[in-house]
Amino acid sequence: MSSRGYVLDHGRRRSGKAPGAARRPGRATVVPQILIDHSPGLDFDATGFAKEVHQLIPEVIDARVDDCKTLVRPAARHLVGDGASTDAVVLVEIKILAGRSAEARSTLSARVTELLRGYVRVPAAFGVEITELDRETYVFVHHPGR
């Protein structure tokens, strides 16, 4: 059984396994977490977009590409306004640990929005949100399996 499990707890890492379990050295953060929600049937290379976002993030905030984790969630349905619009919807949320400047967060959202324009070729509504996770309450677990 692997002993590489860890928990980020109140900004300090501790083993998620028995005392003495191995820890990942030199890793202070385990975010960003990226959530990409989009309209059903949208012709959109979400994986390519996510890979570029992973490369972009270290240019703007103190994070490594290896720290980025993305979930892509095509919606079952979507609705814009009263339903008359057929525009697609793409919502991107990037969760980072609190403490980055407003300028860095704004730069990140602007650059991700611009990147999104290159990936979506149909009329669409975009939303990009940078969410700060509270360092005192955020917990991340890497479960090595059983």
PDB file of C-alpha atoms in Angstrom:
ATOM      1  CA  MET A   1       0.000   0.000   0.000  1.00  0.00           C
ATOM      2  CA  SER A   2       1.336   3.433  -0.941  1.00  0.00           C
ATOM      3  CA  SER A   3       2.090   5.961   1.797  1.00  0.00           C
ATOM      4  CA  ARG A   4       1.993   9.046  -0.429  1.00  0.00           C
ATOM      5  CA  GLY A   5      -1.328  10.360   0.860  1.00  0.00           C
ATOM      6  CA  TYR A   6      -1.364  13.843   2.341  1.00  0.00           C
ATOM      7  CA  VAL A   7      -3.794  16.435   3.540  1.00  0.00           C
ATOM      8  CA  LEU A   8      -3.365  20.182   3.249  1.00  0.00           C
ATOM      9  CA  ASP A   9      -4.883  21.360   6.494  1.00  0.00           C
ATOM     10  CA  HIS A  10      -4.943  25.012   7.529  1.00  0.00           C
ATOM     11  CA  GLY A  11      -2.050  25.753   5.193  1.00  0.00           C
ATOM     12  CA  ARG A  12       0.130  23.014   6.722  1.00  0.00           C
ATOM     13  CA  ARG A  13       0.562  19.620   5.165  1.00  0.00           C
ATOM     14  CA  ARG A  14       0.220  16.536   7.290  1.00  0.00           C
ATOM     15  CA  SER A  15       0.176  12.925   6.339  1.00  0.00           C
ATOM     16  CA  GLY A  16      -3.163  11.395   5.439  1.00  0.00           C
ATOM     17  CA  LYS A  17      -1.797   8.007   6.498  1.00  0.00           C
ATOM     18  CA  ALA A  18      -0.249   6.584   9.625  1.00  0.00           C
ATOM     19  CA  PRO A  19       2.435   8.560  11.503  1.00  0.00           C
ATOM     20  CA  GLY A  20       5.706   8.541   9.617  1.00  0.00           C
ATOM     21  CA  ALA A  21       4.039   8.229   6.207  1.00  0.00           C
ATOM     22  CA  ALA A  22       5.924   9.842   3.334  1.00  0.00           C
ATOM     23  CA  ARG A  23       5.090  13.444   2.446  1.00  0.00           C
ATOM     24  CA  ARG A  24       5.543  15.265  -0.821  1.00  0.00           C
ATOM     25  CA  PRO A  25       8.529  17.516  -0.102  1.00  0.00           C
ATOM     26  CA  GLY A  26       8.552  21.200  -0.937  1.00  0.00           C
ATOM     27  CA  ARG A  27       4.892  21.449  -1.871  1.00  0.00           C
ATOM     28  CA  ALA A  28       3.160  24.377  -0.189  1.00  0.00           C
ATOM     29  CA  THR A  29       0.083  24.473  -2.401  1.00  0.00           C
ATOM     30  CA  VAL A  30      -2.130  21.934  -4.106  1.00  0.00           C
ATOM     31  CA  VAL A  31      -4.392  24.243  -6.061  1.00  0.00           C
ATOM     32  CA  PRO A  32      -5.521  25.724  -8.546  1.00  0.00           C
ATOM     33  CA  GLN A  33      -8.693  23.808  -9.189  1.00  0.00           C
ATOM     34  CA  ILE A  34     -10.356  24.662 -12.484  1.00  0.00           C
ATOM     35  CA  LEU A  35     -14.010  23.930 -13.229  1.00  0.00           C
ATOM     36  CA  ILE A  36     -15.218  24.310 -16.813  1.00  0.00           C
ATOM     37  CA  ASP A  37     -18.979  24.122 -17.339  1.00  0.00           C
ATOM     38  CA  HIS A  38     -20.341  24.442 -20.862  1.00  0.00           C
ATOM     39  CA  SER A  39     -23.493  24.103 -22.930  1.00  0.00           C
ATOM     40  CA  PRO A  40     -24.412  20.640 -24.193  1.00  0.00           C
ATOM     41  CA  GLY A  41     -23.154  19.790 -27.659  1.00  0.00           C
ATOM     42  CA  LEU A  42     -20.739  22.731 -27.799  1.00  0.00           C
ATOM     43  CA  ASP A  43     -17.944  22.070 -30.311  1.00  0.00           C
ATOM     44  CA  PHE A  44     -15.198  23.066 -27.901  1.00  0.00           C
ATOM     45  CA  ASP A  45     -11.768  21.518 -27.298  1.00  0.00           C
ATOM     46  CA  ALA A  46     -12.070  21.724 -23.520  1.00  0.00           C
ATOM     47  CA  THR A  47      -8.987  19.551 -22.972  1.00  0.00           C
ATOM     48  CA  GLY A  48      -6.838  21.776 -25.188  1.00  0.00           C
ATOM     49  CA  PHE A  49      -8.231  24.853 -23.448  1.00  0.00           C
ATOM     50  CA  ALA A  50      -7.534  23.350 -20.006  1.00  0.00           C
ATOM     51  CA  LYS A  51      -3.944  22.508 -20.963  1.00  0.00           C
ATOM     52  CA  GLU A  52      -3.362  26.105 -22.046  1.00  0.00           C
ATOM     53  CA  VAL A  53      -4.927  27.411 -18.827  1.00  0.00           C
ATOM     54  CA  HIS A  54      -2.550  25.136 -16.876  1.00  0.00           C
ATOM     55  CA  GLN A  55       0.390  26.712 -18.757  1.00  0.00           C
ATOM     56  CA  LEU A  56      -0.971  30.239 -18.253  1.00  0.00           C
ATOM     57  CA  ILE A  57      -1.554  30.084 -14.493  1.00  0.00           C
ATOM     58  CA  PRO A  58       2.146  29.979 -13.437  1.00  0.00           C
ATOM     59  CA  GLU A  59       2.767  33.086 -15.560  1.00  0.00           C
ATOM     60  CA  VAL A  60       0.304  35.051 -13.416  1.00  0.00           C
ATOM     61  CA  ILE A  61       0.259  33.546  -9.913  1.00  0.00           C
ATOM     62  CA  ASP A  62       2.643  31.513  -7.787  1.00  0.00           C
ATOM     63  CA  ALA A  63       1.589  28.005  -8.817  1.00  0.00           C
ATOM     64  CA  ARG A  64       3.047  25.150 -10.827  1.00  0.00           C
ATOM     65  CA  VAL A  65       1.522  23.447 -13.847  1.00  0.00           C
ATOM     66  CA  ASP A  66       1.611  20.172 -11.876  1.00  0.00           C
ATOM     67  CA  ASP A  67      -0.598  21.767  -9.197  1.00  0.00           C
ATOM     68  CA  CYS A  68      -3.444  22.491 -11.642  1.00  0.00           C
ATOM     69  CA  LYS A  69      -6.435  20.158 -11.665  1.00  0.00           C
ATOM     70  CA  THR A  70      -9.381  20.586 -14.043  1.00  0.00           C
ATOM     71  CA  LEU A  71     -12.866  19.129 -14.262  1.00  0.00           C
ATOM     72  CA  VAL A  72     -14.822  19.632 -17.480  1.00  0.00           C
ATOM     73  CA  ARG A  73     -18.568  19.384 -16.992  1.00  0.00           C
ATOM     74  CA  PRO A  74     -20.769  19.538 -20.087  1.00  0.00           C
ATOM     75  CA  ALA A  75     -24.234  20.585 -18.952  1.00  0.00           C
ATOM     76  CA  ALA A  76     -27.296  18.465 -19.645  1.00  0.00           C
ATOM     77  CA  ARG A  77     -29.201  21.661 -20.557  1.00  0.00           C
ATOM     78  CA  HIS A  78     -28.705  25.410 -20.516  1.00  0.00           C
ATOM     79  CA  LEU A  79     -30.882  28.489 -20.691  1.00  0.00           C
ATOM     80  CA  VAL A  80     -29.959  32.059 -21.576  1.00  0.00           C
ATOM     81  CA  GLY A  81     -32.457  34.771 -20.627  1.00  0.00           C
ATOM     82  CA  ASP A  82     -36.006  33.920 -21.640  1.00  0.00           C
ATOM     83  CA  GLY A  83     -34.833  30.992 -23.759  1.00  0.00           C
ATOM     84  CA  ALA A  84     -35.012  32.817 -27.101  1.00  0.00           C
ATOM     85  CA  SER A  85     -31.216  32.931 -27.437  1.00  0.00           C
ATOM     86  CA  THR A  86     -29.371  29.937 -28.809  1.00  0.00           C
ATOM     87  CA  ASP A  87     -25.992  31.256 -27.646  1.00  0.00           C
ATOM     88  CA  ALA A  88     -23.778  28.750 -25.898  1.00  0.00           C
ATOM     89  CA  VAL A  89     -22.617  29.286 -22.323  1.00  0.00           C
ATOM     90  CA  VAL A  90     -19.129  28.617 -20.946  1.00  0.00           C
ATOM     91  CA  LEU A  91     -18.407  29.215 -17.268  1.00  0.00           C
ATOM     92  CA  VAL A  92     -14.882  28.857 -15.905  1.00  0.00           C
ATOM     93  CA  GLU A  93     -14.094  28.965 -12.202  1.00  0.00           C
ATOM     94  CA  ILE A  94     -10.500  28.921 -11.008  1.00  0.00           C
ATOM     95  CA  LYS A  95     -10.124  28.246  -7.299  1.00  0.00           C
ATOM     96  CA  ILE A  96      -6.881  29.458  -5.728  1.00  0.00           C
ATOM     97  CA  LEU A  97      -5.659  29.872  -2.177  1.00  0.00           C
ATOM     98  CA  ALA A  98      -6.413  33.305  -0.732  1.00  0.00           C
ATOM     99  CA  GLY A  99      -3.720  35.937  -0.668  1.00  0.00           C
ATOM    100  CA  ARG A 100      -3.122  36.851  -4.312  1.00  0.00           C
ATOM    101  CA  SER A 101      -3.517  40.512  -5.210  1.00  0.00           C
ATOM    102  CA  ALA A 102      -6.660  41.805  -6.894  1.00  0.00           C
ATOM    103  CA  GLU A 103      -4.449  42.785  -9.826  1.00  0.00           C
ATOM    104  CA  ALA A 104      -3.148  39.213 -10.239  1.00  0.00           C
ATOM    105  CA  ARG A 105      -6.680  37.772 -10.018  1.00  0.00           C
ATOM    106  CA  SER A 106      -7.959  40.326 -12.535  1.00  0.00           C
ATOM    107  CA  THR A 107      -5.079  39.601 -14.911  1.00  0.00           C
ATOM    108  CA  LEU A 108      -5.742  35.867 -14.647  1.00  0.00           C
ATOM    109  CA  SER A 109      -9.459  36.228 -15.411  1.00  0.00           C
ATOM    110  CA  ALA A 110      -8.761  38.560 -18.363  1.00  0.00           C
ATOM    111  CA  ARG A 111      -6.162  36.228 -19.868  1.00  0.00           C
ATOM    112  CA  VAL A 112      -8.381  33.157 -19.433  1.00  0.00           C
ATOM    113  CA  THR A 113     -11.285  35.020 -21.060  1.00  0.00           C
ATOM    114  CA  GLU A 114      -9.094  35.971 -24.011  1.00  0.00           C
ATOM    115  CA  LEU A 115      -7.892  32.377 -24.330  1.00  0.00           C
ATOM    116  CA  LEU A 116     -11.501  31.179 -24.282  1.00  0.00           C
ATOM    117  CA  ARG A 117     -12.320  33.466 -27.237  1.00  0.00           C
ATOM    118  CA  GLY A 118      -9.842  31.469 -29.309  1.00  0.00           C
ATOM    119  CA  TYR A 119     -11.449  28.135 -28.456  1.00  0.00           C
ATOM    120  CA  VAL A 120     -15.170  28.879 -28.822  1.00  0.00           C
ATOM    121  CA  ARG A 121     -16.156  29.505 -32.446  1.00  0.00           C
ATOM    122  CA  VAL A 122     -19.893  30.077 -32.001  1.00  0.00           C
ATOM    123  CA  PRO A 123     -21.847  32.901 -30.328  1.00  0.00           C
ATOM    124  CA  ALA A 124     -21.504  32.366 -26.588  1.00  0.00           C
ATOM    125  CA  ALA A 125     -21.736  33.967 -23.185  1.00  0.00           C
ATOM    126  CA  PHE A 126     -18.569  33.543 -21.103  1.00  0.00           C
ATOM    127  CA  GLY A 127     -18.036  33.853 -17.396  1.00  0.00           C
ATOM    128  CA  VAL A 128     -14.629  33.563 -15.735  1.00  0.00           C
ATOM    129  CA  GLU A 129     -14.419  33.716 -11.955  1.00  0.00           C
ATOM    130  CA  ILE A 130     -11.371  33.545  -9.728  1.00  0.00           C
ATOM    131  CA  THR A 131     -12.422  32.213  -6.327  1.00  0.00           C
ATOM    132  CA  GLU A 132     -10.200  32.435  -3.270  1.00  0.00           C
ATOM    133  CA  LEU A 133     -10.134  29.449  -0.926  1.00  0.00           C
ATOM    134  CA  ASP A 134      -9.727  30.196   2.768  1.00  0.00           C
ATOM    135  CA  ARG A 135      -6.353  28.850   3.898  1.00  0.00           C
ATOM    136  CA  GLU A 136      -7.774  28.152   7.365  1.00  0.00           C
ATOM    137  CA  THR A 137     -10.622  25.924   6.198  1.00  0.00           C
ATOM    138  CA  TYR A 138      -9.534  24.443   2.863  1.00  0.00           C
ATOM    139  CA  VAL A 139      -8.547  20.772   2.950  1.00  0.00           C
ATOM    140  CA  PHE A 140      -7.155  18.808   0.005  1.00  0.00           C
ATOM    141  CA  VAL A 141      -6.593  15.061   0.157  1.00  0.00           C
ATOM    142  CA  HIS A 142      -4.550  12.969  -2.246  1.00  0.00           C
ATOM    143  CA  HIS A 143      -5.926   9.468  -1.768  1.00  0.00           C
ATOM    144  CA  PRO A 144      -3.466   6.802  -2.934  1.00  0.00           C
ATOM    145  CA  GLY A 145      -6.167   4.146  -3.190  1.00  0.00           C
ATOM    146  CA  ARG A 146      -6.347   0.874  -1.332  1.00  0.00           C
TER     147      ARG A 146
END
